[in-house]
XYZ file of C-alpha atoms in Angstrom:
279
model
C -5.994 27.844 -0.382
C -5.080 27.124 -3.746
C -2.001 24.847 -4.777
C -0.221 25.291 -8.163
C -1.429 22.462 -10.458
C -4.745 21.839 -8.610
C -7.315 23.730 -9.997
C -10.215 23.164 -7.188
C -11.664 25.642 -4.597
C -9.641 23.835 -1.724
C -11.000 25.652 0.784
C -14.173 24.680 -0.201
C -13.464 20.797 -0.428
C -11.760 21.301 2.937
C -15.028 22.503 4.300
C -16.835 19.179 2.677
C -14.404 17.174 4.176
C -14.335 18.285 7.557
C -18.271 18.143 7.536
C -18.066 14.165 6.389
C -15.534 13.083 8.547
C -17.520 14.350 11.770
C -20.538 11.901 10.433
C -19.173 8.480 11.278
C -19.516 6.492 14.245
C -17.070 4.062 13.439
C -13.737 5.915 13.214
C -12.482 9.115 15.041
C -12.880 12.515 12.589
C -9.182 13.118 12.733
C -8.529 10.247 11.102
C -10.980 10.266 8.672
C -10.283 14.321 7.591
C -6.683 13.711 6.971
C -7.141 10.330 5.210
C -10.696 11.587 3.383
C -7.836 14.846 2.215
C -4.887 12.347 1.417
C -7.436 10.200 -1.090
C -9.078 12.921 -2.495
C -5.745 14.582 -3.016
C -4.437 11.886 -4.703
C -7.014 11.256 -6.938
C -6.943 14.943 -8.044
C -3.320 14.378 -9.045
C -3.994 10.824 -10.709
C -7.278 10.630 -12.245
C -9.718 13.088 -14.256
C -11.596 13.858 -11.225
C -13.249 17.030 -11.579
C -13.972 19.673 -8.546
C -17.822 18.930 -9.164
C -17.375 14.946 -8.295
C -15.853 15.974 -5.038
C -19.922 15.467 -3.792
C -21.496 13.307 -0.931
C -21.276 10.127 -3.269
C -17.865 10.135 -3.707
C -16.673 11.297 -0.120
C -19.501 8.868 1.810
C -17.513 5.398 -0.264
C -14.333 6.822 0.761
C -15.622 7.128 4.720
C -17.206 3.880 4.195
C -13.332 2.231 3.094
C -11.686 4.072 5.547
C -13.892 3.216 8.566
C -12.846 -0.527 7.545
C -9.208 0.149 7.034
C -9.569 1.968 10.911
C -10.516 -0.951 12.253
C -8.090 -3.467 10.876
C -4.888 -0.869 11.605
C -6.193 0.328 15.220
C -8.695 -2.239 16.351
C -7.402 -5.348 15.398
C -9.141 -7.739 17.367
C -12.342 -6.525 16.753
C -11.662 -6.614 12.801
C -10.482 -10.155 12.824
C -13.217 -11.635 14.548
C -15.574 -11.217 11.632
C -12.696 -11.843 8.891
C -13.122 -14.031 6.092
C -10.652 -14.401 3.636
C -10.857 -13.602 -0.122
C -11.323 -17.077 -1.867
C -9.287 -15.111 -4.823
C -5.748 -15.848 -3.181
C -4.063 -15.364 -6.778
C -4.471 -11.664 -6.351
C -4.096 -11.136 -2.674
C -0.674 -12.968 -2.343
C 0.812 -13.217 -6.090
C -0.332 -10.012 -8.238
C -1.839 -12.556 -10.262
C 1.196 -13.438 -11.726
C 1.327 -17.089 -12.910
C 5.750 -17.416 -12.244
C 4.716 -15.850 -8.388
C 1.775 -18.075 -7.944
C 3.805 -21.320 -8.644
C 6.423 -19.762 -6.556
C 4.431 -19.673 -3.742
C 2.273 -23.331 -3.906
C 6.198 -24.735 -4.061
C 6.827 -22.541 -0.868
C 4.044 -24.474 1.005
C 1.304 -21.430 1.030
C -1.160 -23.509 1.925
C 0.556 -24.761 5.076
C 1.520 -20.851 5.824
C -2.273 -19.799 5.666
C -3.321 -22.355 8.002
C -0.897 -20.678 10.563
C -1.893 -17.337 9.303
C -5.438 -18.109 9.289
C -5.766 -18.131 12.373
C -4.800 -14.409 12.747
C -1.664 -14.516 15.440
C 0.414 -11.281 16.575
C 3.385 -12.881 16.131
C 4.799 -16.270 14.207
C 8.399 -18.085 14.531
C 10.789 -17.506 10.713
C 11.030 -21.271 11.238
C 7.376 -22.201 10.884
C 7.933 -20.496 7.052
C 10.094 -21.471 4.387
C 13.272 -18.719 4.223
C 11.763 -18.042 0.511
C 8.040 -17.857 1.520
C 9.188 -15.794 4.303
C 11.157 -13.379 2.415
C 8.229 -13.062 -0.024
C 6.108 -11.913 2.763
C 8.566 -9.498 4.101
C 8.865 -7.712 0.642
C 5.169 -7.723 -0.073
C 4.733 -5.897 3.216
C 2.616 -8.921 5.049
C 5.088 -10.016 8.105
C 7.488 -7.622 9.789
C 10.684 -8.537 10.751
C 10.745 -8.067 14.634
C 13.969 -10.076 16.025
C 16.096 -12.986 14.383
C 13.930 -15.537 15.053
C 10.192 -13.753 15.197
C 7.893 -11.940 12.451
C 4.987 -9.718 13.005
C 2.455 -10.286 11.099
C 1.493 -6.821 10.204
C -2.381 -5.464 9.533
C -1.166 -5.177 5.959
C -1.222 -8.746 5.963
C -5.272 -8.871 7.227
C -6.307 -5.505 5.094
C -4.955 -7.761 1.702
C -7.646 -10.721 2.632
C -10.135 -7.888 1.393
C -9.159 -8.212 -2.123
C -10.569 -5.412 -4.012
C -12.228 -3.128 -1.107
C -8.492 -1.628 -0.105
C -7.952 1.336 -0.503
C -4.867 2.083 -2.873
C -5.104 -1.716 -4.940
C -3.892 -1.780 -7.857
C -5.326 -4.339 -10.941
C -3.915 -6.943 -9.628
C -2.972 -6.565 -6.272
C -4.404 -4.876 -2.862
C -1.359 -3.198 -2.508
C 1.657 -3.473 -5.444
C 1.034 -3.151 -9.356
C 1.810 -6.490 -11.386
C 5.452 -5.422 -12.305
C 6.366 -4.134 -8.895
C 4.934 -7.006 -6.999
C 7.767 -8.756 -9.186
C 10.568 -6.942 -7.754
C 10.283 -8.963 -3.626
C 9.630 -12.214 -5.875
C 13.092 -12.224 -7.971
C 14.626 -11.100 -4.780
C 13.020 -13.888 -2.552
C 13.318 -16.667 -5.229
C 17.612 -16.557 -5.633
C 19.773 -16.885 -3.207
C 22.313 -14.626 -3.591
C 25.504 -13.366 -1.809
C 24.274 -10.182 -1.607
C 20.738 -10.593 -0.853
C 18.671 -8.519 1.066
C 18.619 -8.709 4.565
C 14.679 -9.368 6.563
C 15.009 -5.438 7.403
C 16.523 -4.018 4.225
C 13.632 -6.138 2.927
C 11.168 -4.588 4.580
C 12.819 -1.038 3.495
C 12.117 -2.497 -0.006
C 8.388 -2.716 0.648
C 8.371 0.519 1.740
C 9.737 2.060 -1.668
C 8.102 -0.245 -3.899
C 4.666 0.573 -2.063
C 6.128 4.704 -3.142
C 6.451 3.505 -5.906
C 3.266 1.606 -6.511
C 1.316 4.878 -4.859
C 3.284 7.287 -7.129
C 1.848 4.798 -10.150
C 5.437 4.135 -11.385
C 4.540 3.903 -15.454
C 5.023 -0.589 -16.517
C 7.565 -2.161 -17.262
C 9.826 0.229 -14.775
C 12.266 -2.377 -12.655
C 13.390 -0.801 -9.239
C 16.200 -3.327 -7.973
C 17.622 -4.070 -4.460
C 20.637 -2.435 -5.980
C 18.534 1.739 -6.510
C 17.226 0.593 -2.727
C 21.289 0.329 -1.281
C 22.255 3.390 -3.290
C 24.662 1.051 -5.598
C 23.339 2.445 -8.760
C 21.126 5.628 -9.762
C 17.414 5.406 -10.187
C 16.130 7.167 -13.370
C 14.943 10.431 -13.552
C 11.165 9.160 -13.720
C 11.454 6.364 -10.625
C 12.986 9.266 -8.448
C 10.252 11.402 -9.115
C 7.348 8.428 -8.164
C 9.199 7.651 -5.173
C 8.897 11.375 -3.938
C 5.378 11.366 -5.189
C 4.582 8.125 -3.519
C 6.400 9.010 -0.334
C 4.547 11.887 0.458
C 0.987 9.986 -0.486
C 2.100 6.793 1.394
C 0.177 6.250 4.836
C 2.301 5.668 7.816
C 0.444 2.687 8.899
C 1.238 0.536 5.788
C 4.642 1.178 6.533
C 5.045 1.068 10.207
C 4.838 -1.249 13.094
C 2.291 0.364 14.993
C -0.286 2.612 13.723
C -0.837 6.183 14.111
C -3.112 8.858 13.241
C -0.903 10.938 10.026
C -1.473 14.771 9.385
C -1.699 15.339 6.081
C -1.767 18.516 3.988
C -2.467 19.639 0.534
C 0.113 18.508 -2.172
C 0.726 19.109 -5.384
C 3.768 17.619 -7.043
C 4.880 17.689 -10.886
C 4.312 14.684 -12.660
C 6.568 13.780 -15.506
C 6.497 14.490 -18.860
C 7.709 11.348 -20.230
C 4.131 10.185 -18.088
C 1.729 11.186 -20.814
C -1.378 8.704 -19.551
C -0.848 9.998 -15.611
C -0.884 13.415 -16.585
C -4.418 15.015 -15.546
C -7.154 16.681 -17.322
C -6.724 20.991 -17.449
């Protein structure tokens, strides 16, 4: 079972897998062998990780992650009855961006979070500003689920973690610093041609890819690439495939599910000298 580009005995990490994900009490083993393969996976293809650090140290803090992240997608309730959120609100709502954090204390955050606080399915568009609520939408944090109602989606609980999710970035749990930009020009102006709450939340979706598939800095992917109006480059097409494939369902999605997911190994860029991995 060997994959072009992936130099690792696969059948052998496989075997690891399988044996660690049958250990936990706290979240089924299908969900933790195709999520312990999707991680492991990924970091083959965007680190220096090394076929001897696939050991019981590095698979037991993945398990450990993941049985967290299974209970805030599937078991809600239990999760946020021992929830606290991160004091560090900077980086779970504004990438720790300075323009996005005064953004959002002139959006009335502070009002929001004591609605959000207190952890409801489901909250009325008019209990948010339309900016503050378009924010959210394109951060991946409330779903649009009707005209007048949002869902406020486990993505939205999983961020209070700060730091312990599992794909953060530097400066966010779930979007890199410039993509976390890209919902904050779009919720800031009103334009003619804005985004509607669903093409919104198709914007999450790519820019999550996007984030996943560890789009280079500096790279702006506009509402404009998300309508087809105008041609992503060569680079940002090849992220959002990457990303795609690495991206789980339940980030994404309404309701969770248990994904299947099998080995990949996609091409990374030239132009992408700091992402390429170690032969």
């Amino acid at each position: 079972m060997k994959k072009a580009g992936i130099r690792f005995d696969l059948e052998k990490v496989d075997r690891r897998i399988k044996l660690f994900s049958r250990r936990s009490t706290k979240a089924p083993s299908d969900f933790l062998e195709n999520e312990l393969r999707r991680l492991t996976n990924w970091y083959m293809v965007f680190s220096r990780l090394r076929g001897d650090e696939i050991d019981a140290h590095f698979l037991s803090g993945l398990v450990e992650s993941l049985e967290i992240e299974y209970r805030c997608y599937f078991e809600r309730n239990k999760f946020v009855r021992k929830l606290e959120p991160s004091s560090f609100w900077k980086f779970t709502y504004a990438g720790c961006n300075g323009q996005i954090e005064g953004f959002l204390e002139e959006q009335g955050l502070d009002v929001a979070l004591q609605k959000l606080y207190r952890w409801p399915k489901t909250i009325e568009k008019k209990e948010l500003s339309d900016r503050l609520r378009r924010y959210f939408i394109g951060i991946g944090y409330l779903y649009p689920l009707d005209e007048e109602t949002l869902a406020v989606h486990q993505n939205f609980l999983f961020g209070q973690l700060g730091t312990q999710t599992t794909f953060r970035t530097a400066d966010s749990s779930f979007l890199t610093r410039d993509l976390i930009r890209c919902p904050y020009h779009e919720a800031q102006y009103d334009r003619e041609e804005k985004l509607s709450d669903p093409e919104l939340w198709n914007y999450w979706k790519d820019l999550l890819a996007l984030s996943i598939g560890r789009l280079p800095q500096y790279v702006y992917y506009s509402p404009k690439h998300l309508r087809g109006e105008e041609d992503p480059t060569k680079l940002v097409k090849n992220r959002l495939r990457i990303g795609r494939r690495f991206a789980p369902s339940r980030y994404l999605e309404l309701e969770p599910k248990i994904d299947i997911f099998e080995w990949y190994s996609p091409r990374l860029l030239e132009s992408s000298p700091s992402l390429r991995r170690r032969r």
